[in-house]
Each structure stands twice: as structure tokens, then as C-alpha cells.
């Protein structure tokens, strides 16, 4: 039986290697050196004082040594697959010449020695460092670092382990009927043992050596015996060696295929060539790798993995995710772009299409706060779409479509989308106004001489942030009844048109105001605008185009929170405040080509040099001022 599994395993490996598709990738990363080099000189970055100071202590991190062989003003890519039958990764690096790479490998990695030779194959050269599986191959234009990352299939281990256990049990029951072959003394001629590889039956004494055969030899050849020290997993090592040998052979064939007829640098339509660094990942593939991690434990404990959402379903919903990085003089930003399926894109578009309840602006501040975030969605649309989306996500061979339909119908029956949506309409805003020093009542815990806990309250001065959270609810009675319940239970104290929360005073007095459709939770009553002011006007404009918008004023925030900082810390904070103006986030309402965008941006007050150099200058100044 073991012979069958061994032959089947080798056949499966050979077949899967033959099926590798270099056009298939699950992730793609591209450093657009041709784009970034127009904005900043890479030599200025690598020779910046803070970089040189660091590499003087850590010379192994000196990236300047690579500038003699790599063309940093061209595209560098990393791509690969973790879903294909043969997973792999590939770095593709433009170089200045074939000999430059050879010289570097000879000097730095000891290439060219007897056991670490460089293979010169005419059009290209190949080097596999001793003790590693990745291969370096290059011609006059490109260096490729390639590795097949396939592992020995888990199924083989399970079968072998099970067989080994059965063999051990059998040895106890029928051992006296077997013929025992003692291991030959060191130096004696080997005893012929036929293929396939097999761990011999254990001897009576557990300390006696066990004999096993090496499968590396041919089927008909007489195989040499080895002393086996009793480790039950030694047979796996032999299979692993055969697996790795086949892996190396096929890796060599792939390298040959890449270079033999002239190397073509990989490219992807998923990549944004206008970004400085652009990445793309197959969302379904990423979920599959996570799925395998949590499905195994559930499979071990009752086989519940069969009832989990199929990982394929996630891939049907989200096609891929891009992360694009930009480094300009006046800002650095990250753009996340999520590509949905047509069905999901339509749902997301409807959820984001919300007309903001204008009453919420009555509780926006009239002047710009230190920071704020505002988020507006169509809650009713989200609730209406939820059952059908869950139905598609949980499609599974263990659940018939009709089974899922029963559950989703039950949810739809119990949940009245229109009534539920009125509890929270979908408008949510949060504001950070300022800081304030107040006296707050705090509890202190201690123990008396009898080791009994004592709780004492005392007033202490504390700097607290002034904030508010505002949302809308159009339910006609629920909000008022909930507030009255709080009053009856003495959780709230009513004072005119607002309620004060009893208990903790860690952030001062907390108030709840309910004004028709609007509910505000705040520790200050001094910053509501009644719908007027420059800030309200500006925010309305931003929110008309975005489902999410937020901003943090760095300079004003540092000034507010740095009042009680030490002088050295305050100087550093002020230096940051003089360099960067604000941090913003936004997400447009409109989806283009079924793609949802989310943007994070750091804006600079300086524009005389690229923001990368600005950040290095700032870090150098702060390190020097220590």
C-alpha cells in the first residue's frame, strides 16, 4: 500500500509542476521607479545623514551597495501565487549588466566555489545559494529571484502516521509469528531489501535499532541499509528529500522557460502605473489562506469546518484589493481600492447613497475642531441587502439553497427593515474640540490592616479631551422611552433639555441631548452651532461627495495636548506641527467600475522637497536633539 502512495505522490508532484501557469498570480507588487525617480533622487535618500548614521552601526543594511547593479529608476516587481497547484514567488529586478551581478554574488555570497558554482548557460546565468531553495537567474537586463513554495502534501503524512500506528499494534498481537531479522553489525554486507521504503517492525526491546531502506535508489536496485535511531518520523525525511529533489528539477525547468527565448518582464493590468508603489491582491485567495487556518481546528473537533462559508464565495464578492502609495512634495497618501462583483457593487452603492438628515448639522461646531469624522450610510438599504448577501456567502454543500432561504426568510420576517433602520438612520459624526483642565472625582483602591479593600473618592486635577458623538434616530418613541428608563433607574438625571449620566467622572460630566431626530453625547455644551458657521458650510460640501470624511489638525492638536508636556517633548511636538498640517481620510460615494475607494493622506506644510526627504530631515533633527 505504501508503494502505491509513494508512486502516486511522485506522479502528482510531476503532474502539478507541469501545470504551473506563470500568467496566474494572486498578488502583484510594483515599485514604479520610473515614476518615483521623477519626484526624488534615490541617491539623496540613500545618502541622507540619518541613513548613513544607521548603516554605520548596521553595515548589512547598507542599500547603497546595490545601486551598482540595480536600475532603481525602472520598475521592480514582486508577484506570485498561493492558490495555484504549484505556489511560487518571483522578484524581477532590472540590472545594469550581467557581469555586475556575477561579481557581486562572487564577492558577497561566495558564489563560484566548488559547492556554490554559478552556471553560465549562455543567454543567462543561474545561481542557487547553498542551503536555500530559491534560485537567482539573470541576463544582461534582469535579475530574477524565484522559488516554488509547494510543501509535501499533508495527506501523505496523515496516511503514513496512521499506517505506522497500525503497524505498531499489529506487532504486539502477532509478533511471535514473524521472522525477526537482526540489524547487521557495522561494516557487514547490506541485506537486500526490496522496494518500497518501509519502516521495519519494532524489536522486542525499544532500545534496539530499527532498520529502514532508502527510497532514493532505483526500484530494482539493491538498497543499502541504515541504522535508524527509533524516531518514527525519519521516513518522512526520506520522502521530503525526494520531494525537494523533484521541486528543484522543476524549478530549474521554469527558470529555463523564463530565459531561454529571451526574458520578458512581468506586468499586470491590475497595477496602477501612475502610483509610486502599486500593489494588488486576490481577495478570494487571501481569504482561502485564512480559511485553511481556521478550518483545520474545526475539522479536528467534530468536522464543523463543513458548515463554514465557502472561501470561493468571498472571492465571488470581492475580486481584488489595490493599495497604491504616492509620495509628493505636499503630501503622502495611500489609496485602497476594493473591486466588488457587480451584485455587491450595486448593494454598496445603494448603502452609500444617503441623503444626510440636515438636523444633524445643528450639533456640528461653528469653528473647526481639532479633529472630526463623519460617516453616513443608508441603514435601510443595508438591512434589505443583508439577508441575500448572507445567503450567497453561506452557500455550502452541507446546506441546500432552500435551507439558507428558510433562515433568510426568518430574518426578514422577524426584522422589519424600515422600523429597525429608524433606530439608527445612518448619520454618525464625532468631534474632538479641545482639551480642558478640570477637577474630577476618582476612586482609589487600597487595603487596611485587616487586608480588606478600601475604596476612597477624591478630587484630582486632570486634563480631559472635550468631545461629542452625534447620530440620528427617527424612531418616534424608542429614544424618549429609553431616556426615561435611564431616569427611573437613576442612571440619568434630567436637567432641562439634556440628561446627565451618573457615575464615572473620568472625562468630566457626560451629557445626552435629544432634539427630535438628533441624539448627541458630549462632555461639553459649548460647541453646538445650530447649523451655522464656516465649518458647517465646508463640511456639507465635503460630505456631499463622500460617504466618509475626516480630518485631524496636527498643529492645533499638538498645541492643545502639549500644554503639560516636558520642554524637550514639547519642542519635538512643535517640530512635527511645523512640518505637517493635517491628516485626512475620505471615501467617495460614487463607485467607478464597481470599485470602492478609501484614501488616507498626510499633508505637509513644506513643498520645497519630496515628503520622503522631509520626513528623513525631521527624524534626523529629532534624533540629534536627544
Coordinates of C-alpha atoms in Angstrom, one line a residue:
X1 CA 0.0 0.0 0.0
X2 CA 2.9 2.4 0.8
X3 CA 4.4 1.7 -2.6
X4 CA 1.2 2.8 -4.2
X5 CA 1.1 6.0 -2.2
X6 CA 4.7 6.8 -2.9
X7 CA 4.3 6.3 -6.7
X8 CA 1.0 8.3 -6.6
X9 CA 2.7 11.1 -4.7
X10 CA 5.6 11.4 -7.2
X11 CA 3.1 11.3 -10.2
X12 CA 1.0 14.0 -8.6
X13 CA 4.1 16.2 -8.0
X14 CA 5.3 15.8 -11.6
X15 CA 1.8 16.5 -13.0
X16 CA 1.2 19.6 -10.9
X17 CA 4.6 21.0 -11.7
X18 CA 3.8 20.5 -15.4
X19 CA 0.6 22.5 -14.9
X20 CA 2.2 25.7 -13.4
X21 CA 1.0 28.9 -15.1
X22 CA 3.3 31.9 -14.9
X23 CA 0.4 34.1 -16.0
X24 CA -1.6 33.2 -12.9
X25 CA -0.8 35.3 -9.9
X26 CA -2.6 36.0 -6.7
X27 CA -0.6 39.1 -5.7
X28 CA 1.4 41.7 -7.6
X29 CA 3.6 44.5 -6.2
X30 CA 5.2 47.0 -8.5
X31 CA 7.7 49.7 -7.4
X32 CA 7.4 52.3 -10.2
X33 CA 11.0 53.6 -10.1
X34 CA 10.4 55.4 -13.3
X35 CA 7.6 57.4 -11.6
X36 CA 9.2 58.0 -8.2
X37 CA 12.6 58.9 -9.6
X38 CA 11.0 62.0 -11.2
X39 CA 10.0 63.2 -7.7
X40 CA 13.0 62.3 -5.6
X41 CA 16.6 61.3 -6.3
X42 CA 17.2 57.9 -4.7
X43 CA 20.8 58.8 -4.0
X44 CA 19.6 61.7 -1.8
X45 CA 17.6 59.2 0.2
X46 CA 20.3 56.6 0.5
X47 CA 22.9 59.1 1.4
X48 CA 20.8 61.1 3.8
X49 CA 22.6 61.7 7.2
X50 CA 20.1 59.7 9.2
X51 CA 20.5 56.7 6.8
X52 CA 24.3 56.9 6.9
X53 CA 24.3 57.1 10.7
X54 CA 22.2 54.0 10.9
X55 CA 24.2 51.9 8.4
X56 CA 27.5 52.9 10.2
X57 CA 26.1 50.8 13.1
X58 CA 24.4 48.2 10.8
X59 CA 26.5 47.8 7.7
X60 CA 24.5 44.9 6.5
X61 CA 21.6 47.3 5.8
X62 CA 23.7 49.5 3.5
X63 CA 21.4 49.6 0.4
X64 CA 23.9 51.8 -1.4
X65 CA 25.9 48.7 -2.4
X66 CA 23.0 47.6 -4.6
X67 CA 23.0 50.8 -6.7
X68 CA 26.0 49.5 -8.7
X69 CA 23.9 46.6 -10.0
X70 CA 20.2 47.7 -9.8
X71 CA 18.4 50.2 -12.0
X72 CA 16.4 51.9 -9.3
X73 CA 14.8 54.3 -11.9
X74 CA 12.9 51.4 -13.5
X75 CA 10.1 49.1 -12.5
X76 CA 10.8 46.4 -9.8
X77 CA 8.1 43.8 -9.4
X78 CA 7.2 41.0 -6.9
X79 CA 4.4 38.6 -7.8
X80 CA 3.4 35.0 -7.1
X81 CA 0.6 32.6 -6.3
X82 CA -0.6 30.9 -3.1
X83 CA -3.6 29.3 -4.7
X84 CA -2.2 27.5 -7.8
X85 CA -1.3 23.8 -7.7
X86 CA 2.3 25.0 -7.5
X87 CA 2.6 28.2 -5.4
X88 CA 5.6 30.4 -6.1
X89 CA 7.0 33.9 -5.8
X90 CA 9.2 35.9 -8.2
X91 CA 11.2 39.1 -7.8
X92 CA 12.1 40.8 -11.0
X93 CA 14.8 43.4 -10.8
X94 CA 16.2 45.5 -13.7
X95 CA 20.0 45.4 -13.6
X96 CA 22.9 47.3 -15.1
X97 CA 24.7 44.3 -16.5
X98 CA 25.3 40.5 -16.3
X99 CA 28.9 40.8 -15.1
X100 CA 28.0 43.2 -12.3
X101 CA 25.6 40.7 -10.8
X102 CA 28.2 37.9 -11.1
X103 CA 30.8 40.0 -9.4
X104 CA 28.5 40.9 -6.6
X105 CA 27.5 37.3 -5.9
X106 CA 31.1 36.2 -6.0
X107 CA 32.2 38.9 -3.5
X108 CA 29.3 38.9 -1.2
X109 CA 27.8 35.4 -1.3
X110 CA 30.8 33.3 -2.1
X111 CA 29.5 32.2 -5.5
X112 CA 31.8 30.5 -7.8
X113 CA 33.3 28.0 -5.3
X114 CA 33.1 24.2 -6.0
X115 CA 29.9 23.7 -4.0
X116 CA 28.4 27.1 -4.8
X117 CA 29.0 27.4 -8.5
X118 CA 27.4 29.8 -10.9
X119 CA 26.0 28.1 -14.0
X120 CA 26.7 30.1 -17.2
X121 CA 24.1 29.0 -19.7
X122 CA 24.9 31.4 -22.5
X123 CA 21.9 33.7 -22.6
X124 CA 21.6 33.7 -18.9
X125 CA 23.3 32.6 -15.7
X126 CA 21.9 30.7 -12.7
X127 CA 23.0 30.6 -9.0
X128 CA 21.3 28.7 -6.2
X129 CA 23.0 29.6 -2.9
X130 CA 24.0 26.6 -0.8
X131 CA 21.4 25.6 1.8
X132 CA 18.5 27.6 0.3
X133 CA 15.7 26.7 -2.2
X134 CA 15.4 30.0 -4.1
X135 CA 17.2 30.4 -7.4
X136 CA 18.8 33.6 -8.8
X137 CA 18.9 33.8 -12.6
X138 CA 19.9 36.8 -14.7
X139 CA 20.7 38.0 -18.2
X140 CA 22.0 41.4 -19.3
X141 CA 18.8 43.2 -18.3
X142 CA 17.0 41.5 -15.4
X143 CA 17.7 39.6 -12.2
X144 CA 15.0 37.1 -11.2
X145 CA 14.8 35.6 -7.7
X146 CA 12.4 32.6 -7.9
X147 CA 11.2 29.9 -5.6
X148 CA 8.5 27.2 -5.7
X149 CA 6.9 27.2 -2.3
X150 CA 4.9 24.0 -2.5
X151 CA 5.2 21.7 0.5
X152 CA 4.9 18.0 0.9
X153 CA 1.1 17.3 0.9
X154 CA -0.4 16.9 4.4
X155 CA -2.4 13.9 3.2
X156 CA 0.8 11.8 2.9
X157 CA 1.8 12.5 6.5
X158 CA -1.7 11.6 7.7
X159 CA -1.7 8.3 5.8
X160 CA 1.8 7.4 6.9
X161 CA 1.2 8.2 10.5
X162 CA -2.0 6.1 10.5
X163 CA -0.1 3.2 8.9
X164 CA 2.7 3.4 11.4
X165 CA 0.3 3.3 14.3
X166 CA -1.5 0.2 12.8
X167 CA 1.9 -1.5 12.3
X168 CA 2.8 -1.0 15.9
X169 CA -0.5 -2.5 17.1
X170 CA -0.1 -5.5 14.7
X171 CA 3.4 -6.1 16.1
X172 CA 2.0 -6.6 19.6
X173 CA -0.6 -9.2 18.5
X174 CA 1.3 -11.3 16.0
X175 CA 4.9 -10.6 16.8
X176 CA 5.7 -14.2 17.7
X177 CA 4.7 -15.4 14.3
X178 CA 7.0 -13.0 12.5
X179 CA 10.6 -13.7 11.5
X180 CA 13.0 -11.3 13.1
X181 CA 15.9 -10.0 11.0
X182 CA 18.6 -8.6 13.2
X183 CA 20.5 -5.5 12.0
X184 CA 23.9 -6.3 10.7
X185 CA 27.0 -5.2 12.6
X186 CA 28.7 -2.1 11.3
X187 CA 30.7 -3.0 8.2
X188 CA 28.8 -6.2 7.3
X189 CA 27.4 -6.5 3.8
X190 CA 24.0 -5.0 3.4
X191 CA 21.0 -7.2 3.5
X192 CA 19.0 -6.9 0.2
X193 CA 15.6 -5.4 0.9
X194 CA 13.1 -4.9 -1.9
X195 CA 11.4 -1.6 -2.7
X196 CA 9.1 0.2 -1.5
X197 CA 10.5 2.0 1.5
X198 CA 9.2 0.6 4.8
X199 CA 9.9 1.0 8.5
X200 CA 10.7 -2.4 9.9
X201 CA 8.6 -3.9 12.7
X202 CA 9.9 -2.8 16.1
X203 CA 12.0 -5.2 18.0
X204 CA 11.1 -6.5 21.5
X205 CA 13.4 -4.0 23.2
X206 CA 12.6 -0.4 22.4
X207 CA 16.3 0.3 22.6
X208 CA 17.2 -2.0 19.7
X209 CA 17.8 -0.2 16.4
X210 CA 15.2 -0.4 13.6
X211 CA 16.3 -0.9 10.0
X212 CA 14.8 1.1 7.2
X213 CA 15.6 1.4 3.5
X214 CA 16.4 4.4 1.4
X215 CA 13.9 5.1 -1.4
X216 CA 16.3 7.2 -3.3
X217 CA 17.7 4.1 -5.0
X218 CA 16.0 2.5 -8.0
X219 CA 13.2 0.1 -7.6
X220 CA 15.2 -2.9 -8.7
X221 CA 18.4 -1.9 -7.2
X222 CA 19.8 -3.5 -4.0
X223 CA 19.5 -0.8 -1.4
X224 CA 21.9 0.0 1.4
X225 CA 20.6 -0.3 5.0
X226 CA 20.9 2.5 7.5
X227 CA 20.7 2.4 11.3
X228 CA 17.5 4.1 12.4
X229 CA 17.6 5.6 15.8
X230 CA 13.9 5.0 16.7
X231 CA 12.5 8.4 15.5
X232 CA 9.1 7.4 14.0
X233 CA 9.2 10.4 11.7
X234 CA 12.5 9.5 9.9
X235 CA 10.7 8.0 7.0
X236 CA 9.2 11.5 6.3
X237 CA 12.7 12.9 5.9
X238 CA 13.4 10.5 3.0
X239 CA 10.2 11.4 1.3
X240 CA 10.9 15.1 1.8
X241 CA 14.3 14.6 0.2
X242 CA 12.7 13.1 -2.9
X243 CA 10.1 15.8 -2.9
X244 CA 12.7 18.6 -2.7
X245 CA 14.7 17.0 -5.5
X246 CA 11.7 17.0 -7.8
X247 CA 10.9 20.5 -6.7
X248 CA 14.5 21.7 -7.6
X249 CA 14.3 19.9 -11.0
X250 CA 11.0 21.7 -11.9
X251 CA 12.2 25.0 -10.6
X252 CA 15.2 24.7 -13.0
X253 CA 12.8 23.9 -15.9
X254 CA 10.8 27.0 -15.1
X255 CA 13.9 29.2 -15.0
X256 CA 14.9 27.8 -18.3
X257 CA 11.4 28.6 -19.8
X258 CA 11.7 32.2 -18.5
X259 CA 15.1 32.9 -20.1
X260 CA 15.7 30.5 -22.9
X261 CA 13.8 32.5 -25.6
X262 CA 14.5 36.0 -24.1
X263 CA 13.2 37.2 -20.8
X264 CA 10.0 39.3 -20.7
X265 CA 9.4 41.4 -17.5
X266 CA 6.0 40.6 -15.9
X267 CA 3.3 43.2 -15.9
X268 CA -0.3 43.4 -14.7
X269 CA -3.4 45.3 -15.8
X270 CA -4.3 45.3 -12.1
X271 CA -1.4 47.7 -11.3
X272 CA -1.7 51.5 -11.3
X273 CA 1.4 52.7 -13.2
X274 CA 0.6 56.3 -12.0
X275 CA 1.3 55.3 -8.4
X276 CA 4.8 55.3 -6.9
X277 CA 4.2 51.9 -5.4
X278 CA 1.2 49.8 -6.5
X279 CA 0.0 46.5 -5.1
X280 CA -2.8 44.1 -5.9
X281 CA -4.0 41.0 -4.1
X282 CA -6.7 38.5 -5.0
X283 CA -9.1 38.8 -2.1
X284 CA -10.6 35.3 -2.6
X285 CA -7.1 33.8 -2.5
X286 CA -6.2 35.7 0.7
X287 CA -9.4 34.5 2.4
X288 CA -8.6 31.0 1.3
X289 CA -5.3 31.0 3.2
X290 CA -7.0 32.3 6.3
X291 CA -9.8 29.8 5.8
X292 CA -7.4 26.9 5.9
X293 CA -6.0 28.2 9.2
X294 CA -9.4 28.2 11.0
X295 CA -11.0 25.2 9.2
X296 CA -8.4 22.7 10.4
X297 CA -9.2 23.1 14.2
X298 CA -12.9 22.9 13.5
X299 CA -12.3 19.8 11.4
X300 CA -10.5 18.2 14.3
X301 CA -13.3 19.0 16.7
X302 CA -16.3 17.4 15.1
X303 CA -15.9 18.4 11.4
X304 CA -17.7 21.7 11.8
X305 CA -15.5 23.1 9.0
X306 CA -18.0 21.7 6.6
X307 CA -20.6 24.3 7.7
X308 CA -18.3 27.3 7.3
X309 CA -18.8 29.8 4.4
X310 CA -17.1 28.5 1.3
X311 CA -13.9 30.6 0.7
X312 CA -14.9 30.7 -3.0
X313 CA -17.9 32.8 -2.1
X314 CA -15.7 35.6 -0.7
X315 CA -13.8 35.7 -4.0
X316 CA -17.1 36.0 -5.9
X317 CA -18.0 39.1 -3.8
X318 CA -14.6 40.9 -3.9
X319 CA -12.5 40.5 -7.0
X320 CA -9.3 42.1 -5.6
X321 CA -7.9 44.9 -3.5
X322 CA -5.3 47.5 -4.5
X323 CA -3.1 49.6 -2.2
X324 CA -1.4 52.4 -4.1
X325 CA 1.2 54.7 -2.4
X326 CA 2.0 58.2 -3.5
X327 CA 4.9 60.5 -2.3
X328 CA 4.6 64.1 -3.5
X329 CA 6.1 67.3 -2.1
X330 CA 2.9 68.4 -0.4
X331 CA 1.5 65.1 0.7
X332 CA 1.9 61.3 1.1
X333 CA -1.2 59.2 0.6
X334 CA -2.4 55.7 0.5
X335 CA -5.4 54.8 -1.7
X336 CA -7.2 51.5 -1.0
X337 CA -9.4 50.4 -3.9
X338 CA -11.7 47.4 -3.5
X339 CA -13.1 45.9 -6.6
X340 CA -16.5 44.3 -6.0
X341 CA -18.6 42.0 -8.1
X342 CA -21.5 43.7 -10.0
X343 CA -24.0 42.4 -7.4
X344 CA -22.0 43.7 -4.4
X345 CA -21.1 46.9 -6.1
X346 CA -24.8 47.7 -6.6
X347 CA -25.5 46.9 -3.0
X348 CA -22.6 49.1 -1.7
X349 CA -23.7 51.9 -4.0
X350 CA -27.2 51.9 -2.5
X351 CA -25.9 51.7 1.0
X352 CA -23.6 54.7 0.4
X353 CA -26.4 56.7 -1.3
X354 CA -27.8 58.6 1.7
X355 CA -29.3 62.0 1.9
X356 CA -28.0 63.4 5.2
X357 CA -30.5 64.4 7.8
X358 CA -30.0 68.2 7.9
X359 CA -30.9 68.4 11.6
X360 CA -27.6 66.8 12.5
X361 CA -25.7 69.9 11.4
X362 CA -27.3 71.8 14.3
X363 CA -24.9 69.9 16.5
X364 CA -21.8 70.5 14.4
X365 CA -19.4 73.1 15.8
X366 CA -19.3 76.5 14.2
X367 CA -15.5 76.7 14.1
X368 CA -13.1 74.0 13.0
X369 CA -12.5 71.4 15.8
X370 CA -9.1 69.7 16.4
X371 CA -10.4 66.7 14.6
X372 CA -13.6 65.1 13.3
X373 CA -15.0 62.1 11.4
X374 CA -18.4 61.9 9.8
X375 CA -19.9 58.7 8.3
X376 CA -23.3 58.5 6.5
X377 CA -24.9 55.3 5.2
X378 CA -28.4 54.2 4.2
X379 CA -29.2 51.8 7.0
X380 CA -32.5 50.7 5.4
X381 CA -30.7 49.6 2.2
X382 CA -28.0 47.8 4.3
X383 CA -30.7 45.8 6.2
X384 CA -32.6 45.0 3.0
X385 CA -29.5 43.7 1.3
X386 CA -28.1 41.8 4.3
X387 CA -30.2 38.5 4.0
X388 CA -29.5 37.9 0.3
X389 CA -25.8 38.6 0.8
X390 CA -25.6 36.2 3.7
X391 CA -27.4 33.6 1.7
X392 CA -24.8 33.8 -1.1
X393 CA -21.9 33.9 1.3
X394 CA -23.0 30.8 3.2
X395 CA -23.8 28.6 0.2
X396 CA -22.2 25.3 1.1
X397 CA -22.6 21.7 0.0
X398 CA -23.8 20.9 3.5
X399 CA -26.6 23.5 3.2
X400 CA -29.1 23.4 0.3
X401 CA -30.1 26.7 -1.1
X402 CA -33.6 26.1 0.2
X403 CA -32.1 25.6 3.7
X404 CA -30.4 29.0 3.6
X405 CA -33.6 30.6 2.2
X406 CA -35.5 29.4 5.3
X407 CA -33.1 31.3 7.6
X408 CA -33.0 34.4 5.5
X409 CA -36.8 34.5 5.3
X410 CA -37.0 34.1 9.0
X411 CA -34.6 37.0 9.5
X412 CA -36.6 39.1 7.0
X413 CA -39.8 38.3 8.9
X414 CA -38.6 39.0 12.4
X415 CA -36.6 42.1 11.4
X416 CA -38.7 45.0 10.0
X417 CA -36.0 46.7 7.9
X418 CA -37.9 50.0 7.8
X419 CA -38.7 50.1 11.5
X420 CA -35.2 48.9 12.5
X421 CA -33.5 51.4 10.3
X422 CA -35.3 54.2 12.2
X423 CA -33.4 53.3 15.4
X424 CA -30.2 54.4 13.7
X425 CA -30.8 56.2 10.4
X426 CA -27.1 56.1 9.3
X427 CA -25.7 59.5 10.2
X428 CA -22.8 59.4 12.7
X429 CA -20.3 62.1 13.5
X430 CA -17.6 62.5 16.1
X431 CA -15.7 65.7 17.1
X432 CA -12.6 66.5 19.2
X433 CA -12.9 70.1 20.2
X434 CA -10.1 70.9 22.6
X435 CA -8.7 69.9 26.0
X436 CA -9.6 71.3 29.4
X437 CA -8.2 71.0 32.9
X438 CA -10.9 70.0 35.3
X439 CA -11.4 68.6 38.8
X440 CA -12.8 65.1 38.5
X441 CA -13.8 62.6 41.2
X442 CA -11.7 59.4 41.0
X443 CA -11.8 56.2 43.0
X444 CA -8.7 54.9 44.8
X445 CA -8.4 51.3 46.0
X446 CA -6.3 50.3 49.0
X447 CA -6.2 47.8 51.8
X448 CA -6.5 48.3 55.6
X449 CA -4.5 46.5 58.3
X450 CA -7.0 43.6 58.0
X451 CA -6.4 43.3 54.3
X452 CA -9.9 44.4 53.5
X453 CA -10.3 46.5 50.4
X454 CA -11.0 50.2 50.9
X455 CA -12.5 52.5 48.3
X456 CA -12.0 56.2 48.7
X457 CA -13.0 59.0 46.4
X458 CA -11.1 62.2 45.9
X459 CA -10.9 65.1 43.6
X460 CA -7.9 65.4 41.3
X461 CA -7.0 67.9 38.6
X462 CA -6.9 66.3 35.2
X463 CA -6.7 67.4 31.5
X464 CA -9.5 65.8 29.6
X465 CA -10.4 66.0 25.9
X466 CA -13.7 67.8 25.0
X467 CA -15.7 65.7 22.6
X468 CA -19.1 64.8 21.2
X469 CA -20.7 62.0 19.3
X470 CA -23.8 62.8 17.3
X471 CA -26.2 60.5 15.4
X472 CA -29.7 60.5 14.1
X473 CA -32.7 58.3 15.0
X474 CA -36.1 58.9 13.6
X475 CA -38.0 56.2 15.6
X476 CA -41.0 58.1 17.2
X477 CA -40.8 56.7 20.7
X478 CA -37.9 54.4 21.4
X479 CA -35.3 57.1 22.2
X480 CA -37.5 59.0 24.6
X481 CA -38.6 55.8 26.4
X482 CA -35.0 54.7 26.7
X483 CA -34.0 58.0 28.3
X484 CA -36.9 57.9 30.7
X485 CA -35.9 54.3 31.7
X486 CA -32.5 55.7 32.5
X487 CA -34.0 58.3 34.7
X488 CA -36.2 55.8 36.6
X489 CA -33.2 53.5 37.1
X490 CA -31.2 56.6 38.3
X491 CA -28.6 56.1 35.6
X492 CA -29.5 59.5 34.2
X493 CA -30.5 62.8 35.7
X494 CA -32.7 65.1 33.7
X495 CA -31.8 68.8 33.7
X496 CA -33.9 70.9 31.3
X497 CA -33.4 69.7 27.7
X498 CA -30.5 67.4 28.5
X499 CA -29.7 64.3 30.6
X500 CA -26.6 63.9 32.7
X501 CA -25.0 60.4 33.1
X502 CA -24.5 59.4 36.8
X503 CA -21.4 57.6 38.0
X504 CA -18.0 57.9 36.4
X505 CA -16.4 61.3 36.0
X506 CA -13.2 60.2 34.3
X507 CA -14.0 62.5 31.4
X508 CA -16.0 65.1 33.3
X509 CA -19.7 65.3 33.2
X510 CA -21.2 63.4 30.3
X511 CA -24.5 64.8 28.8
X512 CA -27.1 63.3 26.5
X513 CA -29.2 65.7 24.4
X514 CA -32.1 64.5 22.2
X515 CA -33.5 67.1 19.8
X516 CA -36.2 65.5 17.6
X517 CA -34.2 63.2 15.2
X518 CA -30.8 64.0 16.7
X519 CA -29.0 62.5 19.7
X520 CA -25.8 64.0 21.0
X521 CA -23.5 62.5 23.6
X522 CA -20.9 65.0 24.9
X523 CA -18.9 66.3 27.8
X524 CA -19.4 69.9 26.9
X525 CA -22.4 72.0 25.9
X526 CA -20.4 74.9 24.4
X527 CA -19.7 73.9 20.8
X528 CA -23.0 73.4 19.1
X529 CA -23.7 75.7 16.2
X530 CA -27.4 75.5 15.4
X531 CA -26.5 74.8 11.8
X532 CA -24.4 77.9 11.0
X533 CA -20.8 78.8 10.7
X534 CA -17.9 78.4 8.2
X535 CA -17.1 74.8 9.4
X536 CA -20.6 73.6 8.8
X537 CA -20.6 75.0 5.3
X538 CA -17.3 73.4 4.4
X539 CA -18.3 70.1 5.9
X540 CA -21.5 69.9 4.0
X541 CA -19.5 70.3 0.8
X542 CA -17.1 67.5 1.7
X543 CA -19.9 65.2 2.7
X544 CA -21.9 65.8 -0.4
X545 CA -19.3 63.8 -2.3
X546 CA -18.1 61.3 0.3
X547 CA -19.7 58.6 2.4
X548 CA -16.8 59.0 5.0
X549 CA -14.8 62.1 5.6
X550 CA -12.5 63.1 8.5
X551 CA -9.6 65.4 9.4
X552 CA -7.2 65.9 12.2
X553 CA -5.4 69.2 12.6
X554 CA -1.9 68.3 13.6
X555 CA -0.6 71.7 14.6
X556 CA -3.6 72.6 16.8
X557 CA -3.8 69.1 18.3
X558 CA -0.1 69.3 19.3
X559 CA -0.6 72.8 20.7
X560 CA -3.6 71.6 22.8
X561 CA -2.2 68.4 24.1
X562 CA 1.3 69.7 24.6
X563 CA 0.4 72.2 27.3
X564 CA 1.6 70.0 30.1
X565 CA 4.4 68.3 28.2
X566 CA 8.1 68.5 29.2
X567 CA 10.1 71.1 27.4
X568 CA 12.1 68.6 25.3
X569 CA 9.0 66.7 24.3
X570 CA 7.1 69.9 23.5
X571 CA 10.0 71.0 21.2
X572 CA 9.7 67.8 19.3
X573 CA 5.9 68.0 19.1
X574 CA 6.2 71.6 17.8
X575 CA 8.7 70.5 15.2
X576 CA 6.2 67.9 13.9
X577 CA 3.5 70.5 13.9
X578 CA 5.6 72.9 11.9
X579 CA 6.2 70.2 9.3
X580 CA 2.8 68.6 8.7
X581 CA -0.6 70.4 8.6
X582 CA -3.2 67.7 8.9
X583 CA -4.2 64.1 8.4
X584 CA -7.3 63.4 6.3
X585 CA -9.4 60.4 5.3
X586 CA -12.2 60.2 2.7
X587 CA -14.2 57.7 0.7
X588 CA -16.2 58.9 -2.3
X589 CA -19.9 57.9 -2.6
X590 CA -19.7 57.0 -6.2
X591 CA -18.2 53.7 -7.3
X592 CA -16.4 53.7 -10.6
X593 CA -16.2 50.4 -12.5
X594 CA -17.6 48.6 -9.3
X595 CA -14.6 49.9 -7.3
X596 CA -14.8 51.4 -3.8
X597 CA -12.0 53.8 -2.8
X598 CA -10.7 54.8 0.6
X599 CA -7.9 57.4 0.9
X600 CA -5.6 58.3 3.8
X601 CA -3.5 61.4 3.3
X602 CA -0.8 63.2 5.3
X603 CA -0.5 66.8 4.2
X604 CA 2.7 68.8 4.5
X605 CA 3.3 72.5 5.2
X606 CA 6.5 72.4 3.2
X607 CA 6.8 72.0 -0.6
X608 CA 10.4 72.6 -1.3
X609 CA 11.4 68.9 -1.4
X610 CA 9.7 65.5 -1.5
X611 CA 7.9 64.4 1.6
X612 CA 10.2 61.4 1.9
X613 CA 13.2 63.7 2.4
X614 CA 11.1 66.0 4.6
X615 CA 10.4 63.0 6.9
X616 CA 14.0 62.0 7.0
X617 CA 15.0 65.5 7.8
X618 CA 12.5 65.6 10.6
X619 CA 13.7 62.3 12.0
X620 CA 17.3 63.4 11.9
X621 CA 16.6 66.6 13.7
X622 CA 14.6 64.8 16.4
X623 CA 17.4 62.2 16.9
X624 CA 20.0 64.9 17.1
X625 CA 18.1 66.9 19.7
X626 CA 18.1 63.9 22.1

